[in-house]
PDB file of C-alpha atoms in Angstrom:
ATOM      1  CA  MET G  12      -0.160  -0.172  -0.480  1.00 47.00           C
ATOM      2  CA  LYS G  13       2.740   2.419   0.604  1.00 42.00           C
ATOM      3  CA  SER G  14       4.610   1.822  -2.424  1.00 43.00           C
ATOM      4  CA  LEU G  15       0.529   2.084  -4.758  1.00 42.00           C
ATOM      5  CA  LEU G  16       0.768   5.845  -2.450  1.00 38.00           C
ATOM      6  CA  LEU G  17       4.394   6.530  -3.465  1.00 38.00           C
ATOM      7  CA  THR G  18       4.079   6.261  -6.656  1.00 39.00           C
ATOM      8  CA  SER G  19       1.075   8.383  -6.547  1.00 41.00           C
ATOM      9  CA  LEU G  20       2.264  10.670  -4.626  1.00 36.00           C
ATOM     10  CA  THR G  21       5.176  10.795  -7.279  1.00 38.00           C
ATOM     11  CA  LEU G  22       2.606  10.631 -10.436  1.00 38.00           C
ATOM     12  CA  LEU G  23       1.070  13.318  -9.109  1.00 38.00           C
ATOM     13  CA  MET G  24       3.979  15.642  -9.302  1.00 38.00           C
ATOM     14  CA  PHE G  25       4.443  15.426 -13.170  1.00 39.00           C
ATOM     15  CA  CYS G  26       1.370  16.334 -12.819  1.00 40.00           C
ATOM     16  CA  PHE G  27       1.547  19.549 -12.030  1.00 39.00           C
ATOM     17  CA  SER G  28       4.943  20.068 -13.051  1.00 36.00           C
ATOM     18  CA  PRO G  29       5.101  23.984 -14.716  1.00 38.00           C
ATOM     19  CA  SER G  30       6.433  24.347 -17.839  1.00 37.00           C
ATOM     20  CA  SER G  31       8.427  27.293 -19.857  1.00 34.00           C
ATOM     21  CA  TYR G  32       5.848  28.171 -22.950  1.00 35.00           C
ATOM     22  CA  ALA G  33       8.440  31.516 -23.827  1.00 39.00           C
ATOM     23  CA  ASP G  34      11.877  29.504 -26.011  1.00 45.00           C
ATOM     24  CA  TYR G  35      13.661  33.036 -27.258  1.00 50.00           C
ATOM     25  CA  ASP G  36      16.056  33.658 -24.051  1.00 59.00           C
ATOM     26  CA  ARG G  37      17.298  37.175 -23.798  1.00 62.00           C
ATOM     27  CA  ASN G  38      20.701  35.882 -22.421  1.00 72.00           C
ATOM     28  CA  LYS G  39      21.801  33.256 -25.057  1.00 75.00           C
ATOM     29  CA  ALA G  40      23.685  33.330 -27.201  1.00 80.00           C
ATOM     30  CA  VAL G  41      24.018  33.124 -30.749  1.00 79.00           C
ATOM     31  CA  PRO G  42      25.964  33.454 -33.480  1.00 87.00           C
ATOM     32  CA  VAL G  43      25.305  36.903 -35.536  1.00 89.00           C
ATOM     33  CA  GLU G  44      25.191  36.647 -39.657  1.00 91.00           C
ATOM     34  CA  LYS G  45      24.744  40.753 -40.231  1.00 91.00           C
ATOM     35  CA  VAL G  46      23.300  43.932 -38.067  1.00 91.00           C
ATOM     36  CA  LEU G  47      20.834  46.883 -39.980  1.00 90.00           C
ATOM     37  CA  PHE G  48      20.196  49.869 -38.407  1.00 92.00           C
ATOM     38  CA  GLY G  49      17.581  51.037 -38.379  1.00 92.00           C
ATOM     39  CA  THR G  50      14.617  53.875 -37.221  1.00 93.00           C
ATOM     40  CA  VAL G  51      10.761  52.730 -35.632  1.00 94.00           C
ATOM     41  CA  ILE G  52       8.227  53.654 -37.921  1.00 94.00           C
ATOM     42  CA  SER G  53       5.055  52.328 -35.899  1.00 93.00           C
ATOM     43  CA  THR G  54       4.417  50.057 -33.259  1.00 92.00           C
ATOM     44  CA  ARG G  55       2.191  47.839 -32.024  1.00 89.00           C
ATOM     45  CA  ASN G  56       1.789  45.301 -29.294  1.00 88.00           C
ATOM     46  CA  ILE G  57      -0.815  41.995 -30.237  1.00 86.00           C
ATOM     47  CA  SER G  58      -0.827  39.259 -28.651  1.00 81.00           C
ATOM     48  CA  GLN G  59      -1.958  35.481 -29.790  1.00 72.00           C
ATOM     49  CA  GLN G  60      -4.080  33.030 -28.141  1.00 69.00           C
ATOM     50  CA  GLU G  61      -2.063  29.605 -28.714  1.00 57.00           C
ATOM     51  CA  LEU G  62      -3.974  27.061 -27.825  1.00 50.00           C
ATOM     52  CA  ARG G  63      -1.458  23.830 -26.273  1.00 54.00           C
ATOM     53  CA  GLN G  64      -2.650  20.966 -26.338  1.00 55.00           C
ATOM     54  CA  ASP G  65      -0.731  18.068 -23.315  1.00 56.00           C
ATOM     55  CA  LYS G  66       0.885  15.378 -24.901  1.00 57.00           C
ATOM     56  CA  ASN G  67       1.475  13.795 -20.749  1.00 57.00           C
ATOM     57  CA  SER G  68      -2.256  13.690 -20.491  1.00 62.00           C
ATOM     58  CA  GLY G  69      -2.542  10.231 -21.434  1.00 70.00           C
ATOM     59  CA  TRP G  70      -0.037  10.012 -17.671  1.00 68.00           C
ATOM     60  CA  LYS G  71      -2.169  12.298 -16.136  1.00 74.00           C
ATOM     61  CA  THR G  72      -5.731  10.396 -17.208  1.00 77.00           C
ATOM     62  CA  PHE G  73      -3.202   7.080 -15.123  1.00 75.00           C
ATOM     63  CA  GLY G  74      -2.053   8.913 -12.522  1.00 77.00           C
ATOM     64  CA  GLY G  75      -5.363  10.440 -11.932  1.00 77.00           C
ATOM     65  CA  ALA G  76      -7.085   7.291 -12.174  1.00 78.00           C
ATOM     66  CA  LEU G  77      -4.571   5.595  -9.425  1.00 80.00           C
ATOM     67  CA  ILE G  78      -4.522   7.277  -7.427  1.00 84.00           C
ATOM     68  CA  GLY G  79      -8.755   8.089  -7.258  1.00 79.00           C
ATOM     69  CA  GLY G  80      -8.268   3.770  -7.077  1.00 78.00           C
ATOM     70  CA  ALA G  81      -6.293   4.251  -4.067  1.00 82.00           C
ATOM     71  CA  ILE G  82      -8.627   6.782  -2.470  1.00 84.00           C
ATOM     72  CA  GLY G  83     -11.827   5.040  -3.399  1.00 79.00           C
ATOM     73  CA  ASN G  84      -9.375   1.861  -2.110  1.00 80.00           C
ATOM     74  CA  GLN G  85      -9.976   2.954   1.456  1.00 83.00           C
ATOM     75  CA  PHE G  86     -13.191   3.120   2.311  1.00 80.00           C
ATOM     76  CA  GLY G  87     -15.676   0.017   2.437  1.00 77.00           C
ATOM     77  CA  SER G  88     -15.217  -3.688   3.005  1.00 80.00           C
ATOM     78  CA  GLY G  89     -16.071  -6.695   0.318  1.00 80.00           C
ATOM     79  CA  SER G  90     -17.432  -6.099  -2.775  1.00 79.00           C
ATOM     80  CA  GLY G  91     -18.376  -2.869  -1.520  1.00 80.00           C
ATOM     81  CA  ARG G  92     -14.896  -1.884  -1.145  1.00 80.00           C
ATOM     82  CA  ASP G  93     -13.951  -3.464  -5.070  1.00 81.00           C
ATOM     83  CA  ILE G  94     -16.454  -1.069  -5.764  1.00 80.00           C
ATOM     84  CA  ALA G  95     -15.329   1.909  -3.770  1.00 80.00           C
ATOM     85  CA  THR G  96     -11.810   1.331  -5.631  1.00 83.00           C
ATOM     86  CA  VAL G  97     -13.211   1.052  -9.127  1.00 80.00           C
ATOM     87  CA  LEU G  98     -15.650   4.290  -8.514  1.00 79.00           C
ATOM     88  CA  GLY G  99     -11.873   5.804  -7.547  1.00 80.00           C
ATOM     89  CA  ALA G 100     -10.003   5.032 -10.660  1.00 80.00           C
ATOM     90  CA  VAL G 101     -12.782   6.204 -12.502  1.00 81.00           C
ATOM     91  CA  ILE G 102     -13.711   9.653 -11.021  1.00 85.00           C
ATOM     92  CA  GLY G 103      -9.371   9.921 -10.585  1.00 79.00           C
ATOM     93  CA  GLY G 104      -8.811   9.891 -14.255  1.00 77.00           C
ATOM     94  CA  SER G 105     -12.438  12.168 -15.079  1.00 80.00           C
ATOM     95  CA  ILE G 106     -10.960  14.914 -13.052  1.00 80.00           C
ATOM     96  CA  ALA G 107      -7.296  13.918 -14.211  1.00 75.00           C
ATOM     97  CA  ASN G 108      -7.843  14.288 -18.089  1.00 72.00           C
ATOM     98  CA  ASN G 109     -10.794  17.153 -17.778  1.00 72.00           C
ATOM     99  CA  ARG G 110      -7.903  19.097 -16.136  1.00 70.00           C
ATOM    100  CA  SER G 111      -5.896  17.720 -19.117  1.00 61.00           C
ATOM    101  CA  GLN G 112      -7.725  19.335 -21.659  1.00 62.00           C
ATOM    102  CA  GLY G 113      -6.071  22.047 -24.051  1.00 61.00           C
ATOM    103  CA  LYS G 114      -4.900  25.273 -21.363  1.00 63.00           C
ATOM    104  CA  THR G 115      -5.490  28.619 -23.319  1.00 68.00           C
ATOM    105  CA  VAL G 116      -2.237  30.405 -23.300  1.00 71.00           C
ATOM    106  CA  VAL G 117      -1.643  34.555 -24.198  1.00 78.00           C
ATOM    107  CA  ILE G 118       1.742  34.790 -26.300  1.00 82.00           C
ATOM    108  CA  HIS G 119       2.276  38.911 -26.684  1.00 87.00           C
ATOM    109  CA  LEU G 120       4.031  40.149 -28.796  1.00 88.00           C
ATOM    110  CA  VAL G 121       5.344  43.700 -29.988  1.00 89.00           C
ATOM    111  CA  GLU G 122       4.387  44.517 -34.478  1.00 89.00           C
ATOM    112  CA  LEU G 123       7.242  46.824 -34.695  1.00 91.00           C
ATOM    113  CA  MET G 124       7.951  48.476 -38.961  1.00 92.00           C
ATOM    114  CA  ILE G 125      11.443  49.615 -39.176  1.00 93.00           C
ATOM    115  CA  GLU G 126      12.956  51.752 -41.876  1.00 91.00           C
ATOM    116  CA  LEU G 127      16.558  51.258 -42.730  1.00 90.00           C
ATOM    117  CA  ASP G 128      19.393  53.935 -41.852  1.00 87.00           C
ATOM    118  CA  CYS G 129      20.159  55.014 -45.391  1.00 82.00           C
ATOM    119  CA  ALA G 130      21.786  57.519 -48.100  1.00 71.00           C
ATOM    120  CA  GLU G 131      18.238  56.819 -51.133  1.00 65.00           C
ATOM    121  CA  GLN G 132      15.464  59.660 -50.940  1.00 63.00           C
ATOM    122  CA  HIS G 133      13.602  55.095 -50.393  1.00 72.00           C
ATOM    123  CA  CYS G 134      14.661  53.565 -47.975  1.00 81.00           C
ATOM    124  CA  GLN G 135      13.450  49.737 -46.546  1.00 88.00           C
ATOM    125  CA  GLN G 136      10.911  48.968 -44.947  1.00 90.00           C
ATOM    126  CA  PHE G 137      10.077  45.495 -42.725  1.00 89.00           C
ATOM    127  CA  MET G 138       7.566  44.420 -40.362  1.00 89.00           C
ATOM    128  CA  VAL G 139       8.622  42.081 -37.368  1.00 89.00           C
ATOM    129  CA  ILE G 140       6.675  40.459 -35.337  1.00 88.00           C
ATOM    130  CA  GLN G 141       8.330  39.678 -31.490  1.00 86.00           C
ATOM    131  CA  ASP G 142       7.972  38.277 -28.202  1.00 87.00           C
ATOM    132  CA  TYR G 143       7.033  41.301 -25.624  1.00 88.00           C
ATOM    133  CA  ASP G 144       9.339  42.959 -23.169  1.00 87.00           C
ATOM    134  CA  GLN G 145       8.646  43.975 -20.125  1.00 87.00           C
ATOM    135  CA  GLN G 146      12.700  45.595 -20.341  1.00 87.00           C
ATOM    136  CA  MET G 147      12.710  46.918 -23.986  1.00 88.00           C
ATOM    137  CA  VAL G 148       9.552  48.373 -24.698  1.00 91.00           C
ATOM    138  CA  PHE G 149      10.177  50.294 -28.371  1.00 93.00           C
ATOM    139  CA  HIS G 150       7.832  53.694 -28.914  1.00 92.00           C
ATOM    140  CA  GLN G 151       8.005  55.520 -32.571  1.00 93.00           C
ATOM    141  CA  GLN G 152      11.191  57.577 -33.630  1.00 93.00           C
ATOM    142  CA  ASP G 153      13.236  54.767 -31.821  1.00 93.00           C
ATOM    143  CA  ALA G 154      16.797  53.737 -32.698  1.00 94.00           C
ATOM    144  CA  VAL G 155      17.055  50.510 -33.507  1.00 94.00           C
ATOM    145  CA  ARG G 156      18.935  47.809 -34.474  1.00 92.00           C
ATOM    146  CA  MET G 157      17.996  44.573 -36.564  1.00 91.00           C
ATOM    147  CA  ILE G 158      19.850  41.862 -35.435  1.00 89.00           C
ATOM    148  CA  TYR G 159      20.025  39.118 -38.084  1.00 90.00           C
ATOM    149  CA  LEU G 160      20.931  35.903 -36.299  1.00 87.00           C
ATOM    150  CA  ALA G 161      22.758  32.166 -37.255  1.00 86.00           C
ATOM    151  CA  ASN G 162      19.979  30.599 -36.416  1.00 83.00           C
ATOM    152  CA  GLY G 163      17.775  32.360 -38.304  1.00 84.00           C
ATOM    153  CA  ASN G 164      15.637  34.594 -36.736  1.00 85.00           C
ATOM    154  CA  VAL G 165      15.779  38.227 -36.221  1.00 87.00           C
ATOM    155  CA  ARG G 166      15.216  39.956 -33.738  1.00 87.00           C
ATOM    156  CA  ILE G 167      14.392  44.455 -32.592  1.00 89.00           C
ATOM    157  CA  ASP G 168      16.841  46.043 -30.705  1.00 90.00           C
ATOM    158  CA  LYS G 169      17.073  49.134 -29.068  1.00 91.00           C
ATOM    159  CA  GLN G 170      20.840  51.446 -30.180  1.00 86.00           C
ATOM    160  CA  PHE G 171      21.757  52.740 -27.702  1.00 78.00           C
TER     161      PHE G 171
END
């Protein structure tokens, strides 16, 4: 019984472990392909809602059923205990399955229209959408650098 309870608690910890949504780390070194300089023409904060399906929902349902069965096994005696165990497993699995359905995650983004610095009258303009960073808020007329990273991404940072 103790090993069943220990196994149930271990599975429960995996069910509620936090996960990271952002795949960008500003403190990570990445090789740079090229850097262009420009000015922000316009900026707009936007959000992208993403429906995230949990890949481990089967294991969470199993863990919920295991915990529910262990709790149900504590009640009754004889065939009543068997019924309580099965009922606990079904209820526990159902609760865990409902909790592990898709979670709505709101990702905050910033859309920047940038005009590159140039000597000609018609300069190139680029629109870039990137993760919103509270440490780097962009405004119209900010001097920025457009950094092309070796991994194919483009990042916009302020020029200081």
